[in-house]
Coordinates of C-alpha atoms in Angstrom, one line a residue:
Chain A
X1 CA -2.6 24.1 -3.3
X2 CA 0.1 24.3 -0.7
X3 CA -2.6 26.7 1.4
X4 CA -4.2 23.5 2.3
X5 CA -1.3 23.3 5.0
X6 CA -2.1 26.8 6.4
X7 CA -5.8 26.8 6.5
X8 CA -6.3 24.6 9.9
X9 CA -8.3 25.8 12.5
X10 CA -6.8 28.6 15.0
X11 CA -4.2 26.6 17.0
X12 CA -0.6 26.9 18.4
X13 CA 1.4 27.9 15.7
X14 CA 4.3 25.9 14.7
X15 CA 6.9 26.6 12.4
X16 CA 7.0 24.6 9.4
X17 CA 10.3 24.0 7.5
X18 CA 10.4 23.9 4.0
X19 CA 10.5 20.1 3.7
X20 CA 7.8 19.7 6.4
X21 CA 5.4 21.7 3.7
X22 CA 6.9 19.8 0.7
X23 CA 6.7 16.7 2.9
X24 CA 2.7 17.0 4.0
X25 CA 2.3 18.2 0.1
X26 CA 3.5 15.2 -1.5
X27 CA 1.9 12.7 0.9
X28 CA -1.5 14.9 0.5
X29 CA -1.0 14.3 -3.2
X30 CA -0.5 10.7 -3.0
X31 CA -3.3 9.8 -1.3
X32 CA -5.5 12.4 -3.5
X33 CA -4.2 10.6 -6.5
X34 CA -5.0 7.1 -4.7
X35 CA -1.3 6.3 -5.5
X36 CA -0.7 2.2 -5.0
X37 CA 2.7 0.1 -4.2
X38 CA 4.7 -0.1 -7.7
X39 CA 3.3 3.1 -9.4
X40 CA 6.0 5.2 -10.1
X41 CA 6.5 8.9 -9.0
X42 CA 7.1 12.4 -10.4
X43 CA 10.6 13.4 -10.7
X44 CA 12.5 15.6 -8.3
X45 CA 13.3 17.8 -10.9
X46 CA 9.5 18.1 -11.6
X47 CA 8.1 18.3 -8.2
X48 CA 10.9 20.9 -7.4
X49 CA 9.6 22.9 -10.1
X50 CA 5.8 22.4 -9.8
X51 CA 5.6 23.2 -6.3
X52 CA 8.2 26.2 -6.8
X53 CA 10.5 25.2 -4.3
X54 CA 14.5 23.9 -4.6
X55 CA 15.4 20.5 -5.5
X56 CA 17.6 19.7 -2.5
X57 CA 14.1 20.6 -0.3
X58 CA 12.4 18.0 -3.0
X59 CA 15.7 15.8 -2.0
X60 CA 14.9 16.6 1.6
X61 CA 11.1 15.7 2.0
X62 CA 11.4 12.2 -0.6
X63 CA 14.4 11.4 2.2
X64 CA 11.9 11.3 4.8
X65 CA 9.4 9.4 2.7
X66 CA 12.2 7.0 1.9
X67 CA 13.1 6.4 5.7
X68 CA 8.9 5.6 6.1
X69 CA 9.9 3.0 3.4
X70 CA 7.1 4.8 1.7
X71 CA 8.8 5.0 -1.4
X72 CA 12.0 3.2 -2.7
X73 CA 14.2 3.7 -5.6
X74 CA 14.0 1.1 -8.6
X75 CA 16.8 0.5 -10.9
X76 CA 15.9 1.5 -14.9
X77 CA 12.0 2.5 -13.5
X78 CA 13.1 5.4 -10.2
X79 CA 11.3 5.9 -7.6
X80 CA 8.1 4.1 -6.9
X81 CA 5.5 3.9 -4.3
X82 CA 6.2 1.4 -1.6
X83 CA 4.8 -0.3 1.2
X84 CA 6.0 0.9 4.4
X85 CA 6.8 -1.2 7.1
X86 CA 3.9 0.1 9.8
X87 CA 5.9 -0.2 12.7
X88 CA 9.8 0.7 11.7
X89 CA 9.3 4.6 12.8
X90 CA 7.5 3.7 15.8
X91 CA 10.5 1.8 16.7
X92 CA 13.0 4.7 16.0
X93 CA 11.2 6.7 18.8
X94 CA 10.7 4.4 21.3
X95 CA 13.2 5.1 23.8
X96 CA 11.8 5.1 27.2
X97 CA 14.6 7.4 28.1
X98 CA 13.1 10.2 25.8
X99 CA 9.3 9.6 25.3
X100 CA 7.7 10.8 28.6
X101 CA 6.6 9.8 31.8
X102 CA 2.4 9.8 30.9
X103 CA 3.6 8.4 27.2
X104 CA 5.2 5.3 29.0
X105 CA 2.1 4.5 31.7
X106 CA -0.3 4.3 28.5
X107 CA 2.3 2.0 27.0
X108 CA 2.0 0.3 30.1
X109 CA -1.8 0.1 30.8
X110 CA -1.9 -0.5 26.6
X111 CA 0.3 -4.0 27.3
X112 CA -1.8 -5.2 30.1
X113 CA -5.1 -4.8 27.8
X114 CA -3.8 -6.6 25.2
X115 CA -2.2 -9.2 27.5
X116 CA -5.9 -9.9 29.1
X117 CA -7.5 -9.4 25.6
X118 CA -5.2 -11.8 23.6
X119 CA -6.7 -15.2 24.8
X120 CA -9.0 -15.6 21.8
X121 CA -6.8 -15.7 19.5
X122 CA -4.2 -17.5 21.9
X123 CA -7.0 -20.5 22.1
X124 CA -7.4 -20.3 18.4
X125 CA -3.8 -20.6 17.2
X126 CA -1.8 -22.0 20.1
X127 CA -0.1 -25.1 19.6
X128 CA 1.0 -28.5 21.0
X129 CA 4.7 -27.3 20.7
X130 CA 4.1 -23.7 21.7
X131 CA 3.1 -24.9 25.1
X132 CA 5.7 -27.1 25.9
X133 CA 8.0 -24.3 24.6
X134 CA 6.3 -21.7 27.2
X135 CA 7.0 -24.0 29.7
X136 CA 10.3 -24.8 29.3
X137 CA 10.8 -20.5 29.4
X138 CA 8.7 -20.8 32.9
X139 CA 10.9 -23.8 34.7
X140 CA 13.9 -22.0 33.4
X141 CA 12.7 -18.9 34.9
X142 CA 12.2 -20.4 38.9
X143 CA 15.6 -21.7 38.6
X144 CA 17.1 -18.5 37.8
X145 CA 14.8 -16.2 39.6
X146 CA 16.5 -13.9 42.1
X147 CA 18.8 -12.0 40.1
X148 CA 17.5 -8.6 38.9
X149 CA 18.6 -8.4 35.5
X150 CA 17.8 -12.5 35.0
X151 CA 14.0 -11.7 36.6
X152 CA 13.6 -9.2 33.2
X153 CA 14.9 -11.3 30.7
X154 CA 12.7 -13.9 32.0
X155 CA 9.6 -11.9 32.3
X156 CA 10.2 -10.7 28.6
X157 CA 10.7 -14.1 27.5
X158 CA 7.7 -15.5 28.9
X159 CA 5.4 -12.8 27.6
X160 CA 7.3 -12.6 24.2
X161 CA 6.7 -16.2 23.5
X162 CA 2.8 -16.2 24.5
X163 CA 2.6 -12.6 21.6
X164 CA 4.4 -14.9 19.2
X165 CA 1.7 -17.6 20.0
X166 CA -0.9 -15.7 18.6
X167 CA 0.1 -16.1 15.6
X168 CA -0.7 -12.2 14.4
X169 CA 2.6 -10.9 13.5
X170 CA 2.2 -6.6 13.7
X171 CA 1.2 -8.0 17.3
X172 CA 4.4 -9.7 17.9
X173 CA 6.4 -6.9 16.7
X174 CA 4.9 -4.6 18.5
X175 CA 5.4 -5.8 21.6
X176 CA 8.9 -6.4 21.3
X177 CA 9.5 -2.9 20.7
X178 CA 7.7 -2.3 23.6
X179 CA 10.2 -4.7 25.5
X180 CA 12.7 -1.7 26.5
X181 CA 10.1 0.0 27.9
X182 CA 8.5 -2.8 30.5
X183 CA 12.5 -3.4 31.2
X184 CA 12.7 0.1 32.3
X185 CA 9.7 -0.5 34.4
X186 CA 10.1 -3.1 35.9
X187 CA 13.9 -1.7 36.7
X188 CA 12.1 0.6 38.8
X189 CA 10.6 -1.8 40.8
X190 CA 12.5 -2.3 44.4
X191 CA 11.1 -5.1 45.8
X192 CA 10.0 -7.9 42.9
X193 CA 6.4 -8.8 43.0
X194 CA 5.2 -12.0 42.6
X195 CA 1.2 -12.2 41.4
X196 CA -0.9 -14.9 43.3
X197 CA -0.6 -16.8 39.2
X198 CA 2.3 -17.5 38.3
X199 CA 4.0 -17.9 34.6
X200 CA 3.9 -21.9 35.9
X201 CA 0.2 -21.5 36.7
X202 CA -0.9 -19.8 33.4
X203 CA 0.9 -22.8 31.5
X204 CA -1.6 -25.3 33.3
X205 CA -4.2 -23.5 32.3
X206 CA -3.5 -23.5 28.7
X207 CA -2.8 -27.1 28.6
X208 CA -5.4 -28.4 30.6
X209 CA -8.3 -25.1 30.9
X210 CA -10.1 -23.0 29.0
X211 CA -9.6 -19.2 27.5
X212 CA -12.0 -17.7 30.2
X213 CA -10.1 -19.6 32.8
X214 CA -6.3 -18.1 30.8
X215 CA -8.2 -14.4 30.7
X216 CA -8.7 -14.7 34.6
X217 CA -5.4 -16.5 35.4
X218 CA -3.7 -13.8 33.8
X219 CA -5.9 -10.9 35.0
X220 CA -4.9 -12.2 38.3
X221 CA -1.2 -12.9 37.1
X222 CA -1.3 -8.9 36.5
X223 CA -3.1 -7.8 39.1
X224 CA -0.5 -6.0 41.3
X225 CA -0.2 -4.2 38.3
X226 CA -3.5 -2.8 37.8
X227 CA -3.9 -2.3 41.9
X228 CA -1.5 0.4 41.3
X229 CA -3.7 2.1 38.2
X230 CA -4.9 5.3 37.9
Chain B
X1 CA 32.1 3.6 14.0
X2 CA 30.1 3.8 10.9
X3 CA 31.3 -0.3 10.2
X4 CA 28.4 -0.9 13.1
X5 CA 25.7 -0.6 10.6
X6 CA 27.5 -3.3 7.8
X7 CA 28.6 -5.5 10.9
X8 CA 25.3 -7.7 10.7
X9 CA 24.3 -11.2 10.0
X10 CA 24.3 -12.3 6.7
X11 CA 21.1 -11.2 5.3
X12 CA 19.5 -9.7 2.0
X13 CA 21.5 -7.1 0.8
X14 CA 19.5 -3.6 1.0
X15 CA 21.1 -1.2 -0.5
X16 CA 20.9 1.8 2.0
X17 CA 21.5 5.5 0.9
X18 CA 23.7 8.2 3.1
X19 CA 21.2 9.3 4.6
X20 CA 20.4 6.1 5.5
X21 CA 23.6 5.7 6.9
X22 CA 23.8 8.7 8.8
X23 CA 20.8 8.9 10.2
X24 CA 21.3 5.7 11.8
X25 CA 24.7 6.6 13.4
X26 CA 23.1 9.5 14.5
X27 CA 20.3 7.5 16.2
X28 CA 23.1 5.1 17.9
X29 CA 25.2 8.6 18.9
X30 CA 22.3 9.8 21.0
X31 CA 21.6 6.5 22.6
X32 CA 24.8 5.7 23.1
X33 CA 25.5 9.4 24.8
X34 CA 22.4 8.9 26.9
X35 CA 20.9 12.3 25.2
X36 CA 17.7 13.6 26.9
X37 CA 15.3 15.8 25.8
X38 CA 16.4 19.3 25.5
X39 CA 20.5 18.3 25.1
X40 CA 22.3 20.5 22.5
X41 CA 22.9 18.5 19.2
X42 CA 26.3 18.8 17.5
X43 CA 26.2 21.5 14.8
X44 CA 25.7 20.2 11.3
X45 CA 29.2 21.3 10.2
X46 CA 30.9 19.5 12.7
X47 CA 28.8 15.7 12.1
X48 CA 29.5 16.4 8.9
X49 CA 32.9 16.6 9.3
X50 CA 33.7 13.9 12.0
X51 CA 31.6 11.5 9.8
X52 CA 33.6 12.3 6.6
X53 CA 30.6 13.5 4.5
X54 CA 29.0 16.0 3.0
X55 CA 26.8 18.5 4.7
X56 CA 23.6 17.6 2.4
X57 CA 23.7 14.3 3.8
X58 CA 23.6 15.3 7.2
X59 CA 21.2 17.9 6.8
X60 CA 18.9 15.1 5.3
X61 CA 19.6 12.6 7.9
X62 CA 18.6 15.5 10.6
X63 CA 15.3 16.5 8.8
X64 CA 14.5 13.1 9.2
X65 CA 14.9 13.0 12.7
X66 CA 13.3 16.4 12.9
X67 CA 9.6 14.9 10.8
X68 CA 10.2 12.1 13.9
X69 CA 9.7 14.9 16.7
X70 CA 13.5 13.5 17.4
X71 CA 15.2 17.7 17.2
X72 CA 13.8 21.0 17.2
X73 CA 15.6 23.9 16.2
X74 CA 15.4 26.3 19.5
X75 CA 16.0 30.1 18.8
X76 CA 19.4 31.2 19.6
X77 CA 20.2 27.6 21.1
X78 CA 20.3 25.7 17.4
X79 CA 19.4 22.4 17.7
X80 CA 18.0 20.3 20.5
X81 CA 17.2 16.6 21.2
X82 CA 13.0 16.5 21.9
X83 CA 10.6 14.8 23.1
X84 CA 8.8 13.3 19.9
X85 CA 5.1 12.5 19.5
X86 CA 5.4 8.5 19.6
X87 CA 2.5 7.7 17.1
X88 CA 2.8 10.8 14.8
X89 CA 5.0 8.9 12.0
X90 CA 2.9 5.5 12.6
X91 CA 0.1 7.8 11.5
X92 CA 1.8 9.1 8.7
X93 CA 2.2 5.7 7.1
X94 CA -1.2 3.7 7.8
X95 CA -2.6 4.2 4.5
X96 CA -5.5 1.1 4.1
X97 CA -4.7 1.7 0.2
X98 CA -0.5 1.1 1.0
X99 CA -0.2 -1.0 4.0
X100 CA -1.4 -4.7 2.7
X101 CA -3.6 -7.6 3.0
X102 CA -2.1 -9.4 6.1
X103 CA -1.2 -6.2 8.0
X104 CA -4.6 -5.0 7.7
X105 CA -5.8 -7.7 9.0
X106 CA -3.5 -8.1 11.8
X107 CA -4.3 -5.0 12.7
X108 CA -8.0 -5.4 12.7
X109 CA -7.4 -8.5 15.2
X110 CA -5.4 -5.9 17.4
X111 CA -8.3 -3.9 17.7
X112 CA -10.5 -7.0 18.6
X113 CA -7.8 -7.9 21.3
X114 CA -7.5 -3.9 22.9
X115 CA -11.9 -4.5 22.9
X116 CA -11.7 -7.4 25.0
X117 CA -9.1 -6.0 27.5
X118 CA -9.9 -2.7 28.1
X119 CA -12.6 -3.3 30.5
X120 CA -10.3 -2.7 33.5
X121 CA -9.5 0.6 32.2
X122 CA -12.7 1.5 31.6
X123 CA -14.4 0.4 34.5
X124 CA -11.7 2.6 36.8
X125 CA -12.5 5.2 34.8
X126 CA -15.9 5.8 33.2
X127 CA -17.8 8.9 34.6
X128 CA -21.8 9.3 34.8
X129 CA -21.5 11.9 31.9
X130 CA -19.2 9.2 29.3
X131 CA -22.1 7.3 29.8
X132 CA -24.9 9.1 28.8
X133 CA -22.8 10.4 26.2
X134 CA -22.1 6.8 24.8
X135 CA -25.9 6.2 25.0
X136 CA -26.8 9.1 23.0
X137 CA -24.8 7.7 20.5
X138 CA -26.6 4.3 20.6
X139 CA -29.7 6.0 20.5
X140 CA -28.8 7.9 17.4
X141 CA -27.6 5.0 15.7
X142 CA -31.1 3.2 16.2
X143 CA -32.4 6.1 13.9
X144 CA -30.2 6.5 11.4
X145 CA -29.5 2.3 10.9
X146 CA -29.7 0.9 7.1
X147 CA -27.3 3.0 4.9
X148 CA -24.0 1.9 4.9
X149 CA -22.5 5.0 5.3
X150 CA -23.9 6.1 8.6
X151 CA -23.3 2.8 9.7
X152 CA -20.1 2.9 9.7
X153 CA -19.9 6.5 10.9
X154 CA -21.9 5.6 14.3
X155 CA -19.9 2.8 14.1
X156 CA -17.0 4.2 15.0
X157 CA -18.5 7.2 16.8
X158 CA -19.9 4.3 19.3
X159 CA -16.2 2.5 19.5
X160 CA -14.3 5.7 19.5
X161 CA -16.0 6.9 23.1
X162 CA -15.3 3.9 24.8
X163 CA -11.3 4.4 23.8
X164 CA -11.8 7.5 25.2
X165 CA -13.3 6.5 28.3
X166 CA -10.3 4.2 29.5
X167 CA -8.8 7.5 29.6
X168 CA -5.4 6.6 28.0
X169 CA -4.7 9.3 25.6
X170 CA -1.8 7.0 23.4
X171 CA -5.2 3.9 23.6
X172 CA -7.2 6.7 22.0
X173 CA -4.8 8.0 19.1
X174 CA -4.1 4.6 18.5
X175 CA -7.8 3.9 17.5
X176 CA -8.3 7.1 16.1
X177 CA -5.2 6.2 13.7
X178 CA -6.6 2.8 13.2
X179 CA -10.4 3.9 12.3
X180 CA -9.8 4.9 8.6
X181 CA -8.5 0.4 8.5
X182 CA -12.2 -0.4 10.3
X183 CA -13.7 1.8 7.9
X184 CA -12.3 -0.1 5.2
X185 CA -12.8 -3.7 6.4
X186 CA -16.5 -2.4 7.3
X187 CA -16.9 -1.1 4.1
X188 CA -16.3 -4.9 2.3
X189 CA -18.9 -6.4 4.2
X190 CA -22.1 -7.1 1.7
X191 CA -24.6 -6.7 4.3
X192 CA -24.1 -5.5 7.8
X193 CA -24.1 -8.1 10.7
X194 CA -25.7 -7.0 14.0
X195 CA -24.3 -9.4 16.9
X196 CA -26.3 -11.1 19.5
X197 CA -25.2 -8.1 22.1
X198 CA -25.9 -4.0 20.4
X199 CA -24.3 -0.9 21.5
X200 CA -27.6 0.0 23.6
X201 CA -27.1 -3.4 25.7
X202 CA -23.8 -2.8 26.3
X203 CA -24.4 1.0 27.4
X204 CA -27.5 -1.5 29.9
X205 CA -24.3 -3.3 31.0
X206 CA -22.3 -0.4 31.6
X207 CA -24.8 1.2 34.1
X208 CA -25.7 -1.6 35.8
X209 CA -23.4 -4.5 35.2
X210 CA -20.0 -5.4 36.4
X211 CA -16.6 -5.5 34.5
X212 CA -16.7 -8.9 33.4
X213 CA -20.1 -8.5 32.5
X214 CA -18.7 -6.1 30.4
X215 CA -16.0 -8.2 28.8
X216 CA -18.3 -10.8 28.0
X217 CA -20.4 -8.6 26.3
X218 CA -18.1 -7.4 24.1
X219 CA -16.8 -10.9 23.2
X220 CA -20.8 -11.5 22.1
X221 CA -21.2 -7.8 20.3
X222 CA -17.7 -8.7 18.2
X223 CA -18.7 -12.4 17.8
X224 CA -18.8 -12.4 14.6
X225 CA -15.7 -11.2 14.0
X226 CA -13.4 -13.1 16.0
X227 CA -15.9 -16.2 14.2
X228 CA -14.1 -15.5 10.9
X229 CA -10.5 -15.1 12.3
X230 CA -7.7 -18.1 11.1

């Protein structure tokens, strides 16, 4: 069974550590045996000695499916399937300082097409206090602007709070990982720009216009953004 | 130093292993020590040591790190700090069997929201070629429409080249990651809906219409999608 691993097509070869194998085994066998949250899983001791390999590279490769939240360990029952939390090793890696200059513009160019995409469901789940909330966020921010490090928080603020607005959580989460990365950005920026819509302007249009009017408000918002594309 | 992790706000207790532990004071040691990719690690006798625990704990912790893309063991240099492949453990995890009801479907309104905005992207980059190749693949779907199966293949086949077009290589692994949850979802619907706008009017569009054309037609080809959302 564990040939499954070496048979790929004829690429770049990689080494493999034990508990990467025993790792990619066990989640292959999962999924084969459509394993579901709450059903509980072999032993070490028997997966050690099914597979043919040592228990502390059993111990190893169930470590890394623990840190997936993948599985979890249940008093009296052991260890059990669980659901993982989607985005909690996304958020271990995301450190602009590590991931890569091409890796960080698609992050980029990735925010600004959610940011023009999310006005449906903005229109669809935005409320009377959300508004006056975003609003607050944007008066704050002309009375601060200026400052550097003030000019971020604000920015991240402002965008944060219309994410939360739609209402989809994985969205929301998403982008705040995402925050350290537009901070690092936008620290790179000399000179602040200022779009020809401002965070002010965009709250007008949500209390008062409608969701094409908020997708071209903040297309325009963004636009020195995607001027400097490609 | 290792008090960090427990000093947090009062909130459910989860009990966290060693490894656990270790892994995330490793985590906050490279941070902290502004490591970049290709730095020499610590050996694992001497974390072991100045963290006051055993060296199966750290070598978990590390092979942890290592399945992240985090370290890479460098002949004759040991262990290194690398650059690791930012969607590679999200892809590991997104399981539509494991993941749950309300992720699934926040992520299926993520994709809705990325097909709404990424007509800037794809509009600066689309080529002559990407779209004769996108219309074959409207064409073929014409043929082969009625059973399920293909339907969902050409499906994604037809979704999967525009993603590819914006040319944003994370976009397109993203989706690629995500297609196995549309194939799902797709799979629940009793009989297929075919919106107002097909995939052969939006390849029309594409060739002779402009970038809000675009947009608009893609709000009207997922219409009935974003009709059943809240």
């Amino acid at each position: 069974m564990a040939n499954n691993v070496l048979n790929k097509e004829l690429g770049p070869i990689v080494q493999k550590t034990m508990a990467d194998v025993v790792e990619i085994r066990l989640r292959e066998y999962l999924k084969e045996k459509s394993f579901k949250p709450g059903d509980p899983l072999p032993k070490e001791l028997e997966i050690a000695q099914s597979l043919g390999v040592s228990r502390n590279v059993v111990r190893e490769a169930l470590s890394r499916l623990r840190m997936l939240g993948m599985v979890e360990t249940k008093k009296k029952r052991g260890m059990v399937l669980s659901r993982p939390d989607i985005l909690s090793s996304f958020e271990r890696v995301l450190d602009p300082l590590i991931i890569g200059e091409s890796t960080l513009q698609d992050i980029f160019e990735i925010r600004l097409t959610l940011e023009v995409g999310l006005a449906d469901l903005l229109y669809l789940r935005k409320t009377k206090k959300d508004v006056e909330e975003l609003e607050q966020i944007a008066r704050n921010q002309k009375v601060t602007s200026g400052r550097q490090t003030f000019r971020i928080k604000n920015e991240i603020a402002f965008h944060g709070k219309i994410y939360q607005m739609t209402g989809n959580e994985t969205l929301q989460r998403f982008q705040n990982m995402l925050l350290p990365v537009f901070g690092y950005l936008v620290s790179l920026e000399k000179v602040p720009i200022i779009g020809k819509v401002s965070h002010l302007d965009l709250v007008e249009i949500l209390k008062h216009g409608s969701k094409e009017e908020f997708r071209q408000g903040m297309l325009q918002h963004l636009e020195h953004h995607f001027a400097k594309l490609k």
